[in-house]
Amino acid sequence: MTTRAKLTVYSALATALAALCLTPLLTTKGWITHAYLVIAVVSAAGAGLRRTPLYRWTVPLGQLVALFLMLLIGFAGSAATWGGLVPGTHSVSALGRVFAHGLDDIQQYAIPAPPSAGLRLILVGSIGLIAVLVDTVAVTYRRSALAGLPLLALYSVGNGLAGDRGSWVWFGLAAAGYLVLLFAEGQDRVSRWGRVFRGTPRGTEGSGSLSLSGQRVGVLALALALLVPPLLPQWDGGLIHAGGSGGSGGPGSGSGGVSSLDPLVSMASHLTNPSNDELFTYAMDSVFADTAYLRTGSLDKFDGTAWTLSKPAVSELPGTFPQPEGLRDLKAPTVTGEFRIGNRLEEGWLPMPYPASAVTVPNRSDWRVDTLTGTVVPNRDRALKGLNYKVVALDVKPTADELRKAPPAPSKIMDQYTPVPANLPTSVKLQAVELTRNAKTPYDKAIALQNWFTGPEFEYTTAIKDSGSGSTAIEAFLRDKRGFCVHFASSMAAMARTLQIPARVAVGFMPGNAKAGNSYSVTGRMYHAWPELYFEGYGWMRFEPTKGLGVQPRYTSPVVEPTTAPVPQPTLTAQATGPVTLPSAGSSCDPKLRRMGECGDEQKTAGAARQESWMPSWQVLVAVAVALLVVALLLTPMIWRTRLRRRRLGAGGRRRPGGDGPTELTDAQVLAAWDELIDSAWDAGIAPDESRTPRAAARRIAETAELDTEAAAAAGRLALATERVLYARSAQLSDQVAADVRTAREGLKAGAGRAVRTRAVLLPPSSAQLWWRISDAALGARLALRRRVAGVTGAVTGPVRRARGRLRRRGGEDDGRS
């Protein structure tokens, strides 16, 4: 492998190892395979372009074009032609939309974020740009030391965003890749001075090689960088204990607090990859615990992209909460719960029943409260881990008739909680109006919507492509009628707003599984989202539209008083008739999940897990395979011609081992050198003429190409050597034929234009001999197969013909006798 090829491989390896530090940023790691594919294509494009006579500055431009095409195929394939393989006219705009969504996701999603197309595009594209930059600096311009700057930038950004999820392993891998790159270039620089110095023999002083010494220094420096910082007390732990310790900023401030105001994304990730791990436990002194949802927060802003929390009115966590929004009766009975968070729930908002009237936590300075939504948010990272706290909540128990008679909401509530974005499809409002055409009150309209969602038309599944809560996801959910709690909750809230019912989306957990006494356990399968609708005098009331999941509120029971809703059947009956697979007797499903119809989803979970594969999409793989095949076909003439030239001239100019005199060349080596000169002239536009003698052919080449004196003399010496091989009985040959060929080739290149030189490298005319050889080989194979078939046929038909002849002869004799 040449030095340039080694540098190409090692620069790609260094980028790939440094990119591993970005894997903690998303909930899944399959996207890194796509990034590695992009690195390979970018490196291959650079290797191919560097073999052309183009200017060096054009190589990174070609690599950027290859990167752009890879991103178009990978992330805008739906807008491409020919089965998503060839970028179409709308691919660029589609790629821009995906990129814009990715920028929005950065602002909204916490780390680790779900692998949305926009985030994967930003990560893969960034890694591709770093790969182009590293390849340009280290290989194209041979400045491997400077390649450490983009690699360091990639590691710093990835490790800084990962925070506590970062690891010293990523630094070790990135540094190892950079050291390998430096070693390759250093070995090349030393070898340019001649043979690599190996020191004195037999273990005397100075016996180590320069390259081995450099490797030892590099490995020692890497080991010191990893091991020394933790031993220095003033260095805050070094690389092995990376991660911030938090600050005093508010939520989302970036100083260790919650970095996202949209938990629906992380919830979607937990729902599509459910876990039975226990997150926390709680104990309550009332039967209220069996149906109480543990709310972490409410999302009151709907901008068409997602449901998010608007700018919160955050203040210090008080001992007693302010009056819940819209609730007039503060004499409702209270329920006390004690919560214990485990080690698997490290980030998020504080789970508690709604509405809470008081919260007691060990360190109040670690928490803030949004006075409008009652959301308690942490002020530093990992504030939830191992937390023990107490919550006092109000048990608000309105009846259906009370909610039906609730007065209209005030204008302030209507202005804040009923707007819908302009990009919300009109079909959403038309569907809501159609479903509630017989309902007279906001409560009846809410019941009509809830009953429709829990009816037989809808299916609960996590095996869907769009797990978002924006207008596009809502439209697809209402069309396909397949989704999970995020879709049910966001769709019902949006439809309620189109009916001028104040609505928002709450997130948190379903009721836990009962344990001994009044203790309950909450696992990773109990993440949930539901809509909250506002009723004056009672505040925000929970509804449960998710098909076959959760617990219906008491005030939504249709037996309290008949409603005018278009779906009068009981909600529980509708749920029971839904396509919910129940567990077998030996199922290990939790009792609460079995009661709520969540059991029997092992196949569904496996299907959801299969959605995230380490392999890229089939369009990307097919496109890359086709591109590699086309590139291989285009490069075959160049590669064949280069290898043929090296084989012909490889023996020229070598000395005898231990001797000072020239090595006498064989006749075959001289003739191979002459063939190389003829082919080089052919590549330069001078077709061979086999009717001429070597001396006349050399004169023709010199005159046609207008060779300088040195190149013409070299061609003449080579022709004279060829004639001596062909016609002299014993020819004394020097070892300079290879050097003469190279001198003549330089003269041919100097007299040719740029187009001719480019064609001579990429598509040399002399490579037609390869096609001739392939054709001759194919013809020989056909003739051999034909002879073999003829031999087999003759071996089979010969005895048959002889037997037929004997029968005919016998038949003739019998006829004669008769």
PDB file of C-alpha atoms in Angstrom, residues 111-245:
ATOM      1  CA  ILE A 111     -30.142  14.591  25.339  1.00  0.00           C
ATOM      2  CA  PRO A 112     -30.378  11.761  24.513  1.00  0.00           C
ATOM      3  CA  ALA A 113     -32.810  12.809  21.791  1.00  0.00           C
ATOM      4  CA  PRO A 114     -34.751  10.419  19.547  1.00  0.00           C
ATOM      5  CA  PRO A 115     -33.215   9.648  16.159  1.00  0.00           C
ATOM      6  CA  SER A 116     -35.341  12.020  14.098  1.00  0.00           C
ATOM      7  CA  ALA A 117     -34.388  12.534  10.472  1.00  0.00           C
ATOM      8  CA  GLY A 118     -33.333  16.125  11.095  1.00  0.00           C
ATOM      9  CA  LEU A 119     -30.991  15.274  13.954  1.00  0.00           C
ATOM     10  CA  ARG A 120     -29.471  12.362  12.055  1.00  0.00           C
ATOM     11  CA  LEU A 121     -28.924  14.632   9.044  1.00  0.00           C
ATOM     12  CA  ILE A 122     -27.093  17.201  11.169  1.00  0.00           C
ATOM     13  CA  LEU A 123     -24.904  14.577  12.839  1.00  0.00           C
ATOM     14  CA  VAL A 124     -24.081  12.625   9.680  1.00  0.00           C
ATOM     15  CA  GLY A 125     -23.497  15.812   7.692  1.00  0.00           C
ATOM     16  CA  SER A 126     -21.219  17.241  10.379  1.00  0.00           C
ATOM     17  CA  ILE A 127     -19.162  14.050  10.502  1.00  0.00           C
ATOM     18  CA  GLY A 128     -18.941  14.085   6.709  1.00  0.00           C
ATOM     19  CA  LEU A 129     -17.638  17.667   6.732  1.00  0.00           C
ATOM     20  CA  ILE A 130     -15.036  16.758   9.352  1.00  0.00           C
ATOM     21  CA  ALA A 131     -14.014  13.774   7.201  1.00  0.00           C
ATOM     22  CA  VAL A 132     -13.531  16.052   4.180  1.00  0.00           C
ATOM     23  CA  LEU A 133     -11.498  18.519   6.237  1.00  0.00           C
ATOM     24  CA  VAL A 134      -9.277  15.852   7.826  1.00  0.00           C
ATOM     25  CA  ASP A 135      -8.697  14.138   4.482  1.00  0.00           C
ATOM     26  CA  THR A 136      -7.846  17.461   2.818  1.00  0.00           C
ATOM     27  CA  VAL A 137      -5.358  18.523   5.465  1.00  0.00           C
ATOM     28  CA  ALA A 138      -3.742  15.139   6.134  1.00  0.00           C
ATOM     29  CA  VAL A 139      -3.706  13.545   2.674  1.00  0.00           C
ATOM     30  CA  THR A 140      -4.160  16.189  -0.006  1.00  0.00           C
ATOM     31  CA  TYR A 141      -1.804  18.733   1.575  1.00  0.00           C
ATOM     32  CA  ARG A 142       0.235  16.305   3.761  1.00  0.00           C
ATOM     33  CA  ARG A 143      -0.204  18.217   7.034  1.00  0.00           C
ATOM     34  CA  SER A 144      -1.353  15.484   9.386  1.00  0.00           C
ATOM     35  CA  ALA A 145      -0.497  17.464  12.507  1.00  0.00           C
ATOM     36  CA  LEU A 146      -3.051  20.142  11.584  1.00  0.00           C
ATOM     37  CA  ALA A 147      -5.705  17.438  11.114  1.00  0.00           C
ATOM     38  CA  GLY A 148      -5.855  17.204  14.881  1.00  0.00           C
ATOM     39  CA  LEU A 149      -7.731  20.515  15.054  1.00  0.00           C
ATOM     40  CA  PRO A 150     -10.950  19.328  13.341  1.00  0.00           C
ATOM     41  CA  LEU A 151     -10.728  16.026  15.214  1.00  0.00           C
ATOM     42  CA  LEU A 152     -10.394  17.910  18.490  1.00  0.00           C
ATOM     43  CA  ALA A 153     -13.361  20.113  17.568  1.00  0.00           C
ATOM     44  CA  LEU A 154     -15.466  17.034  16.835  1.00  0.00           C
ATOM     45  CA  TYR A 155     -14.537  15.414  20.134  1.00  0.00           C
ATOM     46  CA  SER A 156     -15.015  18.615  22.152  1.00  0.00           C
ATOM     47  CA  VAL A 157     -18.492  19.291  20.766  1.00  0.00           C
ATOM     48  CA  GLY A 158     -19.630  15.686  21.158  1.00  0.00           C
ATOM     49  CA  ASN A 159     -18.252  15.222  24.655  1.00  0.00           C
ATOM     50  CA  GLY A 160     -19.507  18.644  25.763  1.00  0.00           C
ATOM     51  CA  LEU A 161     -23.054  17.913  24.613  1.00  0.00           C
ATOM     52  CA  ALA A 162     -23.006  14.394  26.056  1.00  0.00           C
ATOM     53  CA  GLY A 163     -22.161  15.685  29.549  1.00  0.00           C
ATOM     54  CA  ASP A 164     -22.341  12.840  32.052  1.00  0.00           C
ATOM     55  CA  ARG A 165     -22.898  10.367  29.228  1.00  0.00           C
ATOM     56  CA  GLY A 166     -19.445  11.110  27.885  1.00  0.00           C
ATOM     57  CA  SER A 167     -16.620   8.704  28.558  1.00  0.00           C
ATOM     58  CA  TRP A 168     -12.851   8.732  28.617  1.00  0.00           C
ATOM     59  CA  VAL A 169     -13.048   5.829  26.174  1.00  0.00           C
ATOM     60  CA  TRP A 170     -14.117   8.219  23.402  1.00  0.00           C
ATOM     61  CA  PHE A 171     -11.062  10.387  24.049  1.00  0.00           C
ATOM     62  CA  GLY A 172      -8.782   7.353  24.002  1.00  0.00           C
ATOM     63  CA  LEU A 173     -10.166   6.141  20.676  1.00  0.00           C
ATOM     64  CA  ALA A 174     -10.034   9.588  19.062  1.00  0.00           C
ATOM     65  CA  ALA A 175      -6.477  10.160  20.261  1.00  0.00           C
ATOM     66  CA  ALA A 176      -5.418   6.703  19.059  1.00  0.00           C
ATOM     67  CA  GLY A 177      -6.756   7.419  15.581  1.00  0.00           C
ATOM     68  CA  TYR A 178      -4.883  10.723  15.479  1.00  0.00           C
ATOM     69  CA  LEU A 179      -1.635   9.074  16.632  1.00  0.00           C
ATOM     70  CA  VAL A 180      -1.902   6.403  13.935  1.00  0.00           C
ATOM     71  CA  LEU A 181      -2.302   9.156  11.351  1.00  0.00           C
ATOM     72  CA  LEU A 182       0.764  10.970  12.681  1.00  0.00           C
ATOM     73  CA  PHE A 183       2.811   7.754  12.697  1.00  0.00           C
ATOM     74  CA  ALA A 184       1.972   7.064   9.039  1.00  0.00           C
ATOM     75  CA  GLU A 185       3.032  10.527   7.898  1.00  0.00           C
ATOM     76  CA  GLY A 186       6.122  10.528  10.127  1.00  0.00           C
ATOM     77  CA  GLN A 187       7.270   7.196   8.747  1.00  0.00           C
ATOM     78  CA  ASP A 188       6.827   8.549   5.229  1.00  0.00           C
ATOM     79  CA  ARG A 189       8.868  11.671   6.024  1.00  0.00           C
ATOM     80  CA  VAL A 190      11.712   9.584   7.484  1.00  0.00           C
ATOM     81  CA  SER A 191      11.695   7.176   4.538  1.00  0.00           C
ATOM     82  CA  ARG A 192      12.185  10.036   2.076  1.00  0.00           C
ATOM     83  CA  TRP A 193      15.736  10.417   3.383  1.00  0.00           C
ATOM     84  CA  GLY A 194      16.513   6.874   2.359  1.00  0.00           C
ATOM     85  CA  ARG A 195      16.234   3.590   4.189  1.00  0.00           C
ATOM     86  CA  VAL A 196      14.614   3.816   7.610  1.00  0.00           C
ATOM     87  CA  PHE A 197      17.295   3.902  10.316  1.00  0.00           C
ATOM     88  CA  ARG A 198      17.149   0.761  12.450  1.00  0.00           C
ATOM     89  CA  GLY A 199      20.039   1.405  14.843  1.00  0.00           C
ATOM     90  CA  THR A 200      23.044  -0.753  15.615  1.00  0.00           C
ATOM     91  CA  PRO A 201      22.602  -4.513  15.625  1.00  0.00           C
ATOM     92  CA  ARG A 202      22.413  -7.005  18.448  1.00  0.00           C
ATOM     93  CA  GLY A 203      20.802  -4.852  21.097  1.00  0.00           C
ATOM     94  CA  THR A 204      23.593  -2.297  21.510  1.00  0.00           C
ATOM     95  CA  GLU A 205      22.842   1.234  22.586  1.00  0.00           C
ATOM     96  CA  GLY A 206      20.458   3.044  20.226  1.00  0.00           C
ATOM     97  CA  SER A 207      19.009  -0.127  18.757  1.00  0.00           C
ATOM     98  CA  GLY A 208      15.374   1.096  18.615  1.00  0.00           C
ATOM     99  CA  SER A 209      14.055   2.501  15.355  1.00  0.00           C
ATOM    100  CA  LEU A 210      12.948   6.074  15.025  1.00  0.00           C
ATOM    101  CA  SER A 211       9.391   5.027  14.253  1.00  0.00           C
ATOM    102  CA  LEU A 212       9.227   2.761  17.284  1.00  0.00           C
ATOM    103  CA  SER A 213      10.521   5.582  19.480  1.00  0.00           C
ATOM    104  CA  GLY A 214       7.850   7.894  18.152  1.00  0.00           C
ATOM    105  CA  GLN A 215       5.184   5.301  18.846  1.00  0.00           C
ATOM    106  CA  ARG A 216       6.386   4.925  22.398  1.00  0.00           C
ATOM    107  CA  VAL A 217       6.269   8.674  22.935  1.00  0.00           C
ATOM    108  CA  GLY A 218       2.746   8.882  21.518  1.00  0.00           C
ATOM    109  CA  VAL A 219       1.396   6.006  23.601  1.00  0.00           C
ATOM    110  CA  LEU A 220       3.039   7.431  26.723  1.00  0.00           C
ATOM    111  CA  ALA A 221       1.512  10.870  26.092  1.00  0.00           C
ATOM    112  CA  LEU A 222      -1.939   9.314  25.610  1.00  0.00           C
ATOM    113  CA  ALA A 223      -1.592   7.293  28.820  1.00  0.00           C
ATOM    114  CA  LEU A 224      -0.550  10.386  30.770  1.00  0.00           C
ATOM    115  CA  ALA A 225      -3.505  12.369  29.379  1.00  0.00           C
ATOM    116  CA  LEU A 226      -5.897   9.692  30.625  1.00  0.00           C
ATOM    117  CA  LEU A 227      -4.368   8.773  33.968  1.00  0.00           C
ATOM    118  CA  VAL A 228      -2.719  11.882  35.385  1.00  0.00           C
ATOM    119  CA  PRO A 229      -5.711  14.331  35.548  1.00  0.00           C
ATOM    120  CA  PRO A 230      -7.684  12.237  38.090  1.00  0.00           C
ATOM    121  CA  LEU A 231      -4.641  12.300  40.388  1.00  0.00           C
ATOM    122  CA  LEU A 232      -4.493  16.098  40.440  1.00  0.00           C
ATOM    123  CA  PRO A 233      -7.030  17.486  42.953  1.00  0.00           C
ATOM    124  CA  GLN A 234      -7.241  20.880  41.318  1.00  0.00           C
ATOM    125  CA  TRP A 235      -8.422  19.403  38.011  1.00  0.00           C
ATOM    126  CA  ASP A 236     -11.982  18.341  38.856  1.00  0.00           C
ATOM    127  CA  GLY A 237     -11.605  14.694  37.912  1.00  0.00           C
ATOM    128  CA  GLY A 238     -10.076  14.909  34.450  1.00  0.00           C
ATOM    129  CA  LEU A 239     -11.378  13.000  31.479  1.00  0.00           C
ATOM    130  CA  ILE A 240     -12.399   9.903  33.408  1.00  0.00           C
ATOM    131  CA  HIS A 241     -14.870  11.850  35.535  1.00  0.00           C
ATOM    132  CA  ALA A 242     -16.159  14.250  32.898  1.00  0.00           C
ATOM    133  CA  GLY A 243     -19.439  16.018  33.371  1.00  0.00           C
ATOM    134  CA  GLY A 244     -20.790  19.180  34.852  1.00  0.00           C
ATOM    135  CA  SER A 245     -21.818  19.509  38.378  1.00  0.00           C
TER     136      SER A 245
END
